[in-house]
PDB file of C-alpha atoms in Angstrom:
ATOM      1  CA  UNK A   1     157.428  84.018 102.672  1.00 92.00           C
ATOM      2  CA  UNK A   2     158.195  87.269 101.902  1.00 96.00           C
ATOM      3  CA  UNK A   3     157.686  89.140 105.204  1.00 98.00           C
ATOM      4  CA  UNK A   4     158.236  86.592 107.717  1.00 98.00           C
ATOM      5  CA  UNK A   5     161.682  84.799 108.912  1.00 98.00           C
ATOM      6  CA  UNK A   6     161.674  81.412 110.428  1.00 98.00           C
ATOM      7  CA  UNK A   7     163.835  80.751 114.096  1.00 98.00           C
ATOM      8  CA  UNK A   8     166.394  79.249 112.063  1.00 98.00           C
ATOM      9  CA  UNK A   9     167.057  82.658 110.055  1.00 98.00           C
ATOM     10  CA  UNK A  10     167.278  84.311 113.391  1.00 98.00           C
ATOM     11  CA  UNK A  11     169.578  81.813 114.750  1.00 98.00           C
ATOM     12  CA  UNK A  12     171.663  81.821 111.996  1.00 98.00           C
ATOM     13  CA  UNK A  13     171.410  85.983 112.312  1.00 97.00           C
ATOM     14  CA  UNK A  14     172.585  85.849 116.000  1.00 96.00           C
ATOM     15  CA  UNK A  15     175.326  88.634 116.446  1.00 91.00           C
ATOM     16  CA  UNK A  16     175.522  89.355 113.020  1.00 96.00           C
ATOM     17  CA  UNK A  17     175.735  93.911 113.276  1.00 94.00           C
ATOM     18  CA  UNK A  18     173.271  94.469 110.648  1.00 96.00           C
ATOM     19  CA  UNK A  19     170.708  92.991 111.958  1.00 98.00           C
ATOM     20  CA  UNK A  20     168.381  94.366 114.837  1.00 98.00           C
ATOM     21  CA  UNK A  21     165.755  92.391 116.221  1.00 98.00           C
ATOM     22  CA  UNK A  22     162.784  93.804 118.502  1.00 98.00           C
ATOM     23  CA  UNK A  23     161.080  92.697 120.909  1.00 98.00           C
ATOM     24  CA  UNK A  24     157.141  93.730 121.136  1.00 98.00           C
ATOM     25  CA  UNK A  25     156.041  91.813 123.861  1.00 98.00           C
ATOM     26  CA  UNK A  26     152.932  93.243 125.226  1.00 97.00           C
ATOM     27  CA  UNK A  27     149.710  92.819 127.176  1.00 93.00           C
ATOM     28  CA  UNK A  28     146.534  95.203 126.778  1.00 90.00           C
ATOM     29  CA  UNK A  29     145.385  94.227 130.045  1.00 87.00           C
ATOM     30  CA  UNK A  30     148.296  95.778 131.576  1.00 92.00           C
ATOM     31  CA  UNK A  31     150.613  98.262 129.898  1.00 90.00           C
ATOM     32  CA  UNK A  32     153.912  97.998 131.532  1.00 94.00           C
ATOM     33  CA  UNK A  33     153.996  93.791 131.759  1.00 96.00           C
ATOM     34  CA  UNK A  34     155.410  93.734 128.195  1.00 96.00           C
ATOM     35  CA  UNK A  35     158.388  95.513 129.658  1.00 97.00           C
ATOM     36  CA  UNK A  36     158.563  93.863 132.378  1.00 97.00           C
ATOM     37  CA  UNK A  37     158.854  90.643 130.728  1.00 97.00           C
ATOM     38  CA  UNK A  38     161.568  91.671 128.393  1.00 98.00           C
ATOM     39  CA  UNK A  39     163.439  92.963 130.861  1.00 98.00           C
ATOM     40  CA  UNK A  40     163.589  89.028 132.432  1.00 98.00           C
ATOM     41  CA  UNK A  41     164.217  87.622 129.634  1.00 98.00           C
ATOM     42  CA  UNK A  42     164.296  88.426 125.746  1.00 98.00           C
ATOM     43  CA  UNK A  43     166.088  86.934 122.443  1.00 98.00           C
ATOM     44  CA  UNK A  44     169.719  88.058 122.680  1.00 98.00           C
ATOM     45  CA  UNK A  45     170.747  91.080 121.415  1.00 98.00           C
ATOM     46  CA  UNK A  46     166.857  92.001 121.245  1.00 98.00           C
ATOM     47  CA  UNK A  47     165.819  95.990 122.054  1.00 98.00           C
ATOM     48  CA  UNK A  48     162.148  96.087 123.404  1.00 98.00           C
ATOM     49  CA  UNK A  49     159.151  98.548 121.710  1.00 98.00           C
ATOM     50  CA  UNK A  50     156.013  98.619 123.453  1.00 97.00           C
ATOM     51  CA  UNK A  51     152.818  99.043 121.650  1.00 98.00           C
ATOM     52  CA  UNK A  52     151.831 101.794 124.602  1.00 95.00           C
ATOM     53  CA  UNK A  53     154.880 103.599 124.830  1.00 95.00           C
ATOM     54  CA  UNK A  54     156.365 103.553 121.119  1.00 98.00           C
ATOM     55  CA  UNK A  55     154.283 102.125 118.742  1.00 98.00           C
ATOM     56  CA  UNK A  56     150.926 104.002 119.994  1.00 98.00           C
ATOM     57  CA  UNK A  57     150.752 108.218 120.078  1.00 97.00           C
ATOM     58  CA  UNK A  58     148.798 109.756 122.430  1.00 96.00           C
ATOM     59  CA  UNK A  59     144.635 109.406 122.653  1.00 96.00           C
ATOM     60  CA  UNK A  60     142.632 112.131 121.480  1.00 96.00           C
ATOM     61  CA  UNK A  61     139.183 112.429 120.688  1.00 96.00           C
ATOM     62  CA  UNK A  62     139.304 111.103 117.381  1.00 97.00           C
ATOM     63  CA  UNK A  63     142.352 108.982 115.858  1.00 96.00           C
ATOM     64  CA  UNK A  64     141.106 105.814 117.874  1.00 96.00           C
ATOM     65  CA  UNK A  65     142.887 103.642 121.142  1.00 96.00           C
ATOM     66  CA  UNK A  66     146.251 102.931 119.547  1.00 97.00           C
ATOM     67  CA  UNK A  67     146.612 106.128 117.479  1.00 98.00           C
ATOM     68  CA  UNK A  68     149.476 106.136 115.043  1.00 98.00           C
ATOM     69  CA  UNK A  69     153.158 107.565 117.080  1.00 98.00           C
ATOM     70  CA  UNK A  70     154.477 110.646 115.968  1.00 97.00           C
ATOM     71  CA  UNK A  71     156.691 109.759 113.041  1.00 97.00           C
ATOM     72  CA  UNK A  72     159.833 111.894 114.424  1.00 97.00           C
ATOM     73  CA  UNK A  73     159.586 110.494 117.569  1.00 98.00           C
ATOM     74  CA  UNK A  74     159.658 106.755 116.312  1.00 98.00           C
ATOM     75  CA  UNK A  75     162.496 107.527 114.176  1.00 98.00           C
ATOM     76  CA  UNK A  76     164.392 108.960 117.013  1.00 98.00           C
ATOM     77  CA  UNK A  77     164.039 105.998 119.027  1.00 98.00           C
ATOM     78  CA  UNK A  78     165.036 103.598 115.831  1.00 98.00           C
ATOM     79  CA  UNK A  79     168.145 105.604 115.731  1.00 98.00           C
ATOM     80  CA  UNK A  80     168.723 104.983 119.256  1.00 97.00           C
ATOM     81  CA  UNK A  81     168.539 101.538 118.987  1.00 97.00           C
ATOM     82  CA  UNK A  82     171.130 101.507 116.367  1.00 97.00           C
ATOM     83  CA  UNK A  83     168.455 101.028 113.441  1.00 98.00           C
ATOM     84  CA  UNK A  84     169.247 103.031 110.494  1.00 98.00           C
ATOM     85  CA  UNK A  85     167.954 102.811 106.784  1.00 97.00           C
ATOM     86  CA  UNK A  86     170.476  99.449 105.423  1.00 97.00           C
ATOM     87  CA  UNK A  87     169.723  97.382 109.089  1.00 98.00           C
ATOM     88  CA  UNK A  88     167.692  94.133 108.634  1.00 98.00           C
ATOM     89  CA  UNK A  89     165.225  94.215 111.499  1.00 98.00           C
ATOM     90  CA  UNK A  90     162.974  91.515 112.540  1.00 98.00           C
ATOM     91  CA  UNK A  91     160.514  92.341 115.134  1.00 98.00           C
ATOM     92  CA  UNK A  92     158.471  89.090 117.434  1.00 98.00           C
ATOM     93  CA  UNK A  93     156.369  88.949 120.183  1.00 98.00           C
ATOM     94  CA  UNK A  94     155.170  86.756 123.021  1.00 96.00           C
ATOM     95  CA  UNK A  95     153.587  84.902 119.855  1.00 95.00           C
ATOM     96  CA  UNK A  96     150.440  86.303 119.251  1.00 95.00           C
ATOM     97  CA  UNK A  97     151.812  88.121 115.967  1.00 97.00           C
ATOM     98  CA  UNK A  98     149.803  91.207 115.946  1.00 98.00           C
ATOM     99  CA  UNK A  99     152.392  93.488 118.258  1.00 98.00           C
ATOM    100  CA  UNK A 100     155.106  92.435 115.948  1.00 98.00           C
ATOM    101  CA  UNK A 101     153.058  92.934 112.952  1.00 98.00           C
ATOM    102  CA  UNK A 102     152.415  96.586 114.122  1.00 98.00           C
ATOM    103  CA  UNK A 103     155.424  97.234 114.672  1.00 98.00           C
ATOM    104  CA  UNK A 104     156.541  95.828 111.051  1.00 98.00           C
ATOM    105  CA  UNK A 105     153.726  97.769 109.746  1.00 98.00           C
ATOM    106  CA  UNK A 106     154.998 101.023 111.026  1.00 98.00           C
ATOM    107  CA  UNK A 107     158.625 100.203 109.556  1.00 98.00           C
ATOM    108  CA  UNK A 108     157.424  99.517 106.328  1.00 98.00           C
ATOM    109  CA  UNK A 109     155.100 102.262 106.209  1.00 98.00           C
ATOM    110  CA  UNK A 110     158.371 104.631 107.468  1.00 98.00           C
ATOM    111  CA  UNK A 111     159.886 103.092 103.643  1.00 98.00           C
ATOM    112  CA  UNK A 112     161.856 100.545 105.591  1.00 98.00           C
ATOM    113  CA  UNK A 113     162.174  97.410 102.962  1.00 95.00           C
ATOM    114  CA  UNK A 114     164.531  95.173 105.252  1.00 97.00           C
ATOM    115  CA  UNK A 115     161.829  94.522 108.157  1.00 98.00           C
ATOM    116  CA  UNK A 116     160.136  91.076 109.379  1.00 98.00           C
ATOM    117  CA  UNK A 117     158.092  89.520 111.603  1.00 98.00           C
ATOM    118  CA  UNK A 118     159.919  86.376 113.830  1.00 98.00           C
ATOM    119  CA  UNK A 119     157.057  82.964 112.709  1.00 98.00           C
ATOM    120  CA  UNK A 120     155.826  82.180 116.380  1.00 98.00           C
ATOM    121  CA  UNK A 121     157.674  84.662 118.256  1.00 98.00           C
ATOM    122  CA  UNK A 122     159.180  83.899 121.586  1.00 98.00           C
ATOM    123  CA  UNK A 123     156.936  80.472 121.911  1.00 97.00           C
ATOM    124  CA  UNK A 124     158.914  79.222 119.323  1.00 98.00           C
ATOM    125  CA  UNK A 125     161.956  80.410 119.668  1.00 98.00           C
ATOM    126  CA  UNK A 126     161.702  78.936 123.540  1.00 98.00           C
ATOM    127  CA  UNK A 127     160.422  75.800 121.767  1.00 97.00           C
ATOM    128  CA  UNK A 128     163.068  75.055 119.847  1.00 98.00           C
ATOM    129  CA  UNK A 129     165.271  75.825 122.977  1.00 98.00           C
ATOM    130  CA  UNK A 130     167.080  78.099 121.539  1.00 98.00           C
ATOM    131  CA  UNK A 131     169.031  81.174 124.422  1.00 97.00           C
ATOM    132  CA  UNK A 132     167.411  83.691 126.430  1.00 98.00           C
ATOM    133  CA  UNK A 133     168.950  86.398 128.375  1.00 98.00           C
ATOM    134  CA  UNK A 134     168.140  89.509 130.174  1.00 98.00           C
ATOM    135  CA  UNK A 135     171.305  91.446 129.372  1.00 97.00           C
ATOM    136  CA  UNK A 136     169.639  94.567 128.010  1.00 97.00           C
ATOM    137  CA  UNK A 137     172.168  95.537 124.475  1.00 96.00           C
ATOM    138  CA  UNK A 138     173.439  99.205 124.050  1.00 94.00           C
ATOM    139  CA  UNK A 139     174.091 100.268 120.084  1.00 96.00           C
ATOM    140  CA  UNK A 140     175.439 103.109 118.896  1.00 96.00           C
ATOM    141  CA  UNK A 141     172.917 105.709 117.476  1.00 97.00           C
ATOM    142  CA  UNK A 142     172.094 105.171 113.602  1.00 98.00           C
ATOM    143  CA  UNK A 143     170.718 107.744 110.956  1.00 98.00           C
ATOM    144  CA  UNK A 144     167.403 106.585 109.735  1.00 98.00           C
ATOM    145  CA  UNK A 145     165.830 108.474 107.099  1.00 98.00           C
ATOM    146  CA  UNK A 146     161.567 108.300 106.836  1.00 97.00           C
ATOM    147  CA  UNK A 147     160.052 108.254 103.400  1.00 97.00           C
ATOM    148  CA  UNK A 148     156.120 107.471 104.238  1.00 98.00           C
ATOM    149  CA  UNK A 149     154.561 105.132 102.131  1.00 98.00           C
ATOM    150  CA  UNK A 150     150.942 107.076 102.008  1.00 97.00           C
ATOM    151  CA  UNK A 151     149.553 104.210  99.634  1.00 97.00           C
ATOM    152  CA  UNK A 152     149.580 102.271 102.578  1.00 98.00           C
ATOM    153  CA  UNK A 153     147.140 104.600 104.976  1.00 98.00           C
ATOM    154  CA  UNK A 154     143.596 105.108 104.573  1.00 98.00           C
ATOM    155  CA  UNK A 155     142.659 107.885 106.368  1.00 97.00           C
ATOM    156  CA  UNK A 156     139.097 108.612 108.283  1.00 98.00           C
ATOM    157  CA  UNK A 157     137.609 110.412 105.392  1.00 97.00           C
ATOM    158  CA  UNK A 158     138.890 107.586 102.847  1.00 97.00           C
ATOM    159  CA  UNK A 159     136.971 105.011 105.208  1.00 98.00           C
ATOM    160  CA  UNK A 160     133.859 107.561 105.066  1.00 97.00           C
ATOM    161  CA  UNK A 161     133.260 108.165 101.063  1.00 95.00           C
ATOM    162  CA  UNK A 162     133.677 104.448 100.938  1.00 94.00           C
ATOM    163  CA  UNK A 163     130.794 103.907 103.228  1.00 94.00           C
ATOM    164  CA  UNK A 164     128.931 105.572 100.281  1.00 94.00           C
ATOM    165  CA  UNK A 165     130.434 104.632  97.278  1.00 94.00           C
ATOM    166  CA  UNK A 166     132.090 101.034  97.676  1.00 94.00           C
ATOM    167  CA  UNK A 167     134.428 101.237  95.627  1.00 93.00           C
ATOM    168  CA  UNK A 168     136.752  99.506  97.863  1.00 96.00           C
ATOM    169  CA  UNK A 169     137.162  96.155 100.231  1.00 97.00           C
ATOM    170  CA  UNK A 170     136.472  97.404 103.297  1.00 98.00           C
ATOM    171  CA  UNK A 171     137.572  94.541 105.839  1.00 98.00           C
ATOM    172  CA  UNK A 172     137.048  94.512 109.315  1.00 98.00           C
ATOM    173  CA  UNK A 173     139.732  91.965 111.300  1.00 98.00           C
ATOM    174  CA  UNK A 174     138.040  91.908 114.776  1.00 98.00           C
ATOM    175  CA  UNK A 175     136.413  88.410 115.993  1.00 97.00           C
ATOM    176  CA  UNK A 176     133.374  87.183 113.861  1.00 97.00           C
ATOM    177  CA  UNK A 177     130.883  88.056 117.035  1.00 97.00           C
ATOM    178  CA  UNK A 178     131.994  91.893 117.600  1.00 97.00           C
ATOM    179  CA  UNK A 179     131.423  92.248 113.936  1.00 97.00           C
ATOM    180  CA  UNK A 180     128.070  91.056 114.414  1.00 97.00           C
ATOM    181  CA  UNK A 181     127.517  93.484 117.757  1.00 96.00           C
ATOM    182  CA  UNK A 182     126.396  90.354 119.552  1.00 96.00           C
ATOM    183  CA  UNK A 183     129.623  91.556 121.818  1.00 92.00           C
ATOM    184  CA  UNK A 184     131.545  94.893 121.999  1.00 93.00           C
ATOM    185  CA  UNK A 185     133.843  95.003 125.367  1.00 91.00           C
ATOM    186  CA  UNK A 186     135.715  98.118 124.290  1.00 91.00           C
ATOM    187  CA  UNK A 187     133.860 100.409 122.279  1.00 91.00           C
ATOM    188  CA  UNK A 188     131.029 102.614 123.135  1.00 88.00           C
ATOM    189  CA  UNK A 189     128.704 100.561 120.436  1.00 95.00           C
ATOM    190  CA  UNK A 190     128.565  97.296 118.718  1.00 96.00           C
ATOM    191  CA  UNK A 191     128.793  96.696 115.328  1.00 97.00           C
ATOM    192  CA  UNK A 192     130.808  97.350 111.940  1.00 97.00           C
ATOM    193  CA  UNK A 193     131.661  99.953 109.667  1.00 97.00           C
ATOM    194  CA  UNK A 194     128.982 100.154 106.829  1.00 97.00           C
ATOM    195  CA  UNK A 195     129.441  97.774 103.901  1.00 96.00           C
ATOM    196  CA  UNK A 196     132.806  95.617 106.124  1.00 97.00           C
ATOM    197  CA  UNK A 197     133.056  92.384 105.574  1.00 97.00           C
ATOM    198  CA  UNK A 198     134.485  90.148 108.009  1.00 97.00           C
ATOM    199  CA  UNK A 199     138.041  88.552 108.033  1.00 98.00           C
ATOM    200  CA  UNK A 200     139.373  86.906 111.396  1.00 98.00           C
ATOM    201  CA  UNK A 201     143.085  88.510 111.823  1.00 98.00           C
ATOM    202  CA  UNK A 202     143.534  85.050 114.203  1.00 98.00           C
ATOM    203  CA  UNK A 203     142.806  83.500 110.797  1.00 98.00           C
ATOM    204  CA  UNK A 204     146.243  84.185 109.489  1.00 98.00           C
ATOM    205  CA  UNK A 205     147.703  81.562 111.595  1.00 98.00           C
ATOM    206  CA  UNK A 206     147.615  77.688 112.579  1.00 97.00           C
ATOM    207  CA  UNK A 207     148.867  76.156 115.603  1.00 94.00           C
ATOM    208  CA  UNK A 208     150.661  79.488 116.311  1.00 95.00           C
ATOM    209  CA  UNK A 209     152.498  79.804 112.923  1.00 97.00           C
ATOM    210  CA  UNK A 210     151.672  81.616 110.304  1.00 98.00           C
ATOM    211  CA  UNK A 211     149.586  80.183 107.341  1.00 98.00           C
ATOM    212  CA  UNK A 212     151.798  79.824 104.031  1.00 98.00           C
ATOM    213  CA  UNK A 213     151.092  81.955 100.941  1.00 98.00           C
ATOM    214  CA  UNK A 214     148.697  79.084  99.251  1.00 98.00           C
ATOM    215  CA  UNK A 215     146.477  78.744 102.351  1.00 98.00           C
ATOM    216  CA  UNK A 216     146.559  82.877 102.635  1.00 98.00           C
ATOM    217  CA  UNK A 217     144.957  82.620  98.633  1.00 98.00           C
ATOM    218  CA  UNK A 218     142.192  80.400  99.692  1.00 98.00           C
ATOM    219  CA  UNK A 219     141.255  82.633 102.883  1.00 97.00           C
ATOM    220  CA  UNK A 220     140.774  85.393 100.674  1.00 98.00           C
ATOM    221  CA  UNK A 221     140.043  83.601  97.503  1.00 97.00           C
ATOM    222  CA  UNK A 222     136.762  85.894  97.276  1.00 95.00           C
ATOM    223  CA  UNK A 223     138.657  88.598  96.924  1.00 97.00           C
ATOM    224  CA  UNK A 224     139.561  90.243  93.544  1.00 96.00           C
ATOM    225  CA  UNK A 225     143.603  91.000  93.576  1.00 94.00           C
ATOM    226  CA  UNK A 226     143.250  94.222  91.509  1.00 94.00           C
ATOM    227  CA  UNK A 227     140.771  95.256  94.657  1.00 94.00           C
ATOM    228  CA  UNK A 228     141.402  98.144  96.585  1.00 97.00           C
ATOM    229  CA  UNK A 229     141.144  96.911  99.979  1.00 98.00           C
ATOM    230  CA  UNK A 230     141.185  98.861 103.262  1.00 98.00           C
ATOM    231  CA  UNK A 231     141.665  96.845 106.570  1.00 98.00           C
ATOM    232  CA  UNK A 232     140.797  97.882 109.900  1.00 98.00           C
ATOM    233  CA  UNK A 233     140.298  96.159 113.402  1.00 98.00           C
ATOM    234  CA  UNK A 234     139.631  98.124 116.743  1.00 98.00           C
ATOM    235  CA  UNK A 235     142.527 100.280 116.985  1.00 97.00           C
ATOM    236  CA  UNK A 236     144.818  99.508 113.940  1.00 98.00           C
ATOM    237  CA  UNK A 237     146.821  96.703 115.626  1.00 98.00           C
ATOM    238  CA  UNK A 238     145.132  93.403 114.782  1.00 98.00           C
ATOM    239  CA  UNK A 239     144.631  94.345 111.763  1.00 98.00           C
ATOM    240  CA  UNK A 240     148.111  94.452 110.450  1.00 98.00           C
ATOM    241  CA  UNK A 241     148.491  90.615 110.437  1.00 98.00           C
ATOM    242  CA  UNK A 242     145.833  90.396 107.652  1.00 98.00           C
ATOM    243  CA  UNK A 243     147.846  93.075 105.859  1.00 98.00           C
ATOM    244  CA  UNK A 244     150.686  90.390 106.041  1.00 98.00           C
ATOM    245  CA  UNK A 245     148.596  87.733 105.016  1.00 98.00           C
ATOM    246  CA  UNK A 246     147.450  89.912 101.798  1.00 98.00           C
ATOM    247  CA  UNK A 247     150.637  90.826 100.950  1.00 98.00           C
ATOM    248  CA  UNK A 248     151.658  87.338 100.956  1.00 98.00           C
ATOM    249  CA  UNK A 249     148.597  86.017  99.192  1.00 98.00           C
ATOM    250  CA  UNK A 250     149.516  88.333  96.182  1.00 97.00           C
ATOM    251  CA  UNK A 251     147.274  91.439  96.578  1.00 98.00           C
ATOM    252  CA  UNK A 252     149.090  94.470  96.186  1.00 96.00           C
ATOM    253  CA  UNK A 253     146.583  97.654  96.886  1.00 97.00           C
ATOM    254  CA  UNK A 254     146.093  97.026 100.558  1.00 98.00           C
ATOM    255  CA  UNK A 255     145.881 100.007 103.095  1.00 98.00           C
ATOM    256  CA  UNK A 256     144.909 100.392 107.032  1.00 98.00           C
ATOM    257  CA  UNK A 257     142.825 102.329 108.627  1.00 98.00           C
ATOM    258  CA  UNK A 258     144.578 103.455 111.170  1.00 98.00           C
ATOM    259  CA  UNK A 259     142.354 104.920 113.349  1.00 98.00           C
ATOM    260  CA  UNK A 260     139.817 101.642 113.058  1.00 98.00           C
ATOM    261  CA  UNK A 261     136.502 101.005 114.492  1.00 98.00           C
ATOM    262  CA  UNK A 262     137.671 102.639 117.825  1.00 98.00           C
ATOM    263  CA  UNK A 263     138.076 105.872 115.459  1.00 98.00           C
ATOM    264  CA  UNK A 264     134.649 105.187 113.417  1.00 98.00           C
ATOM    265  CA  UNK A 265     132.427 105.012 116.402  1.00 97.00           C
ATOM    266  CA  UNK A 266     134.327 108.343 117.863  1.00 97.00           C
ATOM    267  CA  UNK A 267     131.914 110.438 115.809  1.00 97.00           C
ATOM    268  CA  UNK A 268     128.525 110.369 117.244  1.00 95.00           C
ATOM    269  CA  UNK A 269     126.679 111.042 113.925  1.00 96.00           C
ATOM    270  CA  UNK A 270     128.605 107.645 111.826  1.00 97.00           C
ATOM    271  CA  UNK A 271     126.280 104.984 110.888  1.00 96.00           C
ATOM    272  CA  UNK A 272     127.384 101.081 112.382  1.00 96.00           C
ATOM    273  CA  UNK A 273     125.650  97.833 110.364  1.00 96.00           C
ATOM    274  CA  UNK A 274     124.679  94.990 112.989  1.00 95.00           C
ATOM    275  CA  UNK A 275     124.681  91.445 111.888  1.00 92.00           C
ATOM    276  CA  UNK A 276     125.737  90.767 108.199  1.00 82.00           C
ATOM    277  CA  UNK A 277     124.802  93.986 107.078  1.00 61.00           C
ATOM    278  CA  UNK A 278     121.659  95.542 109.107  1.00 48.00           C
TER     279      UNK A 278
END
């Protein structure tokens, strides 16, 4: 796969100076625990980003729960971690995949080529009982240079004329039955962006690994791959696993909405669709 390393590659990686690794353990329940859990024990040599404190800006009234970070400020703190444009970088998580894959997300949309996502995170890496530690590493500072990749960002108004004119795939990654609005713990009403179709992010994997390239094909095998598609999710973090899986699968013209259905239903006066497509 093109975007994800196996625990062997990492093992094999272990020391080596070029190569960075992050750890983006997190919980949404509770903001610092991520932290706190790296800081008791992490992959060696691992540097922790937190989807609250680095990978997140701050919340406004429109831009959604996990708004993108300031650009100069995440570079900043790449360079401070000793990540500069030529470092391979491979980012895991407690093995859900979707902090990691944000975090990937943001590096490749910063123009970063050399960036992956660890296949079952810490659970496998603590599987295959493989070191721990909780020394926390010190680098020294890097130069990092940030050439957006603005074919890879839908923005609000993007999401909006599509509404209207389909002319794109508009998929929405969130579980089948907050699609539906039968159930909507977070956002202020249930339901879907106009014209979404429904793709389960938890979909990408199996047993806690990701799905291979083939099996990616056949979950979107509906799909068209010259389709413009725009993903989303509730705040632009689930979502970037299906962007992997895409990417994998062969489609090429694949973007995120950033701001996501937390963004959408931010403006009082946008329409939701309940159900498959009332």
């Amino acid at each position: 796969m093109k975007h994800i390393k196996t625990v062997k590659w990492l093992k094999d990686r272990l020391g080596d100076k070029n190569v960075r690794i992050v750890d983006c353990t997190y919980q949404l329940g509770d903001p610092s625990k991520g932290r706190k859990i790296y800081e008791m024990k992490h992959i060696p040599g691992a540097i922790h980003f937190g989807l609250g404190s680095d990978l997140s800006g701050e919340v406004k009234a429109h831009g959604g729960r996990h708004p993108l970070p300031d650009m100069e400020t995440f570079k900043r703190k790449l360079e401070a971690a000793g990540i500069g444009n030529h470092t391979h970088v491979i980012a895991y998580d407690g093995g859900e995949g979707c902090f990691a894959s944000r975090f990937w997300w943001l590096m490749t949309y910063a123009g970063h080529e050399q960036v992956f996502v660890l296949d079952g995170g810490m659970k496998s890496w603590e599987a295959a009982g493989l070191p721990v530690t909780d020394d926390i590493p010190e680098f020294e500072r890097a130069q990092f240079e940030i050439r957006l990749d603005h074919s890879m960002l839908a923005s609000y108004e993007e999401v909006k004329k599509q509404t209207i004119s389909r002319s794109a795939v508009l998929i929405d990654s969130r579980a089948k039955e907050r699609y539906l609005g039968i159930k909507e713990p977070l956002d202020r009403i249930p339901g879907h962006i106009p014209g979404a179709i429904n793709c389960v992010w938890t979909e990408s994997f199996e047993g806690g690994r990701w799905k291979s390239p083939e099996e990616q094909k056949k979950r979107f095998s509906h799909l068209k791959k010259e389709d413009d598609i725009i993903v989303y999710c509730g705040s632009g973090v689930s979502a970037t696993p299906n962007i992997i899986a895409l990417l994998e699968a062969g489609f090429e013209k694949v973007k995120l909405y950033a701001g996501s259905y937390s963004d959408w239903v931010s403006y009082p006066e946008n329409e939701v669709e309940k159900g498959n497509g009332q």
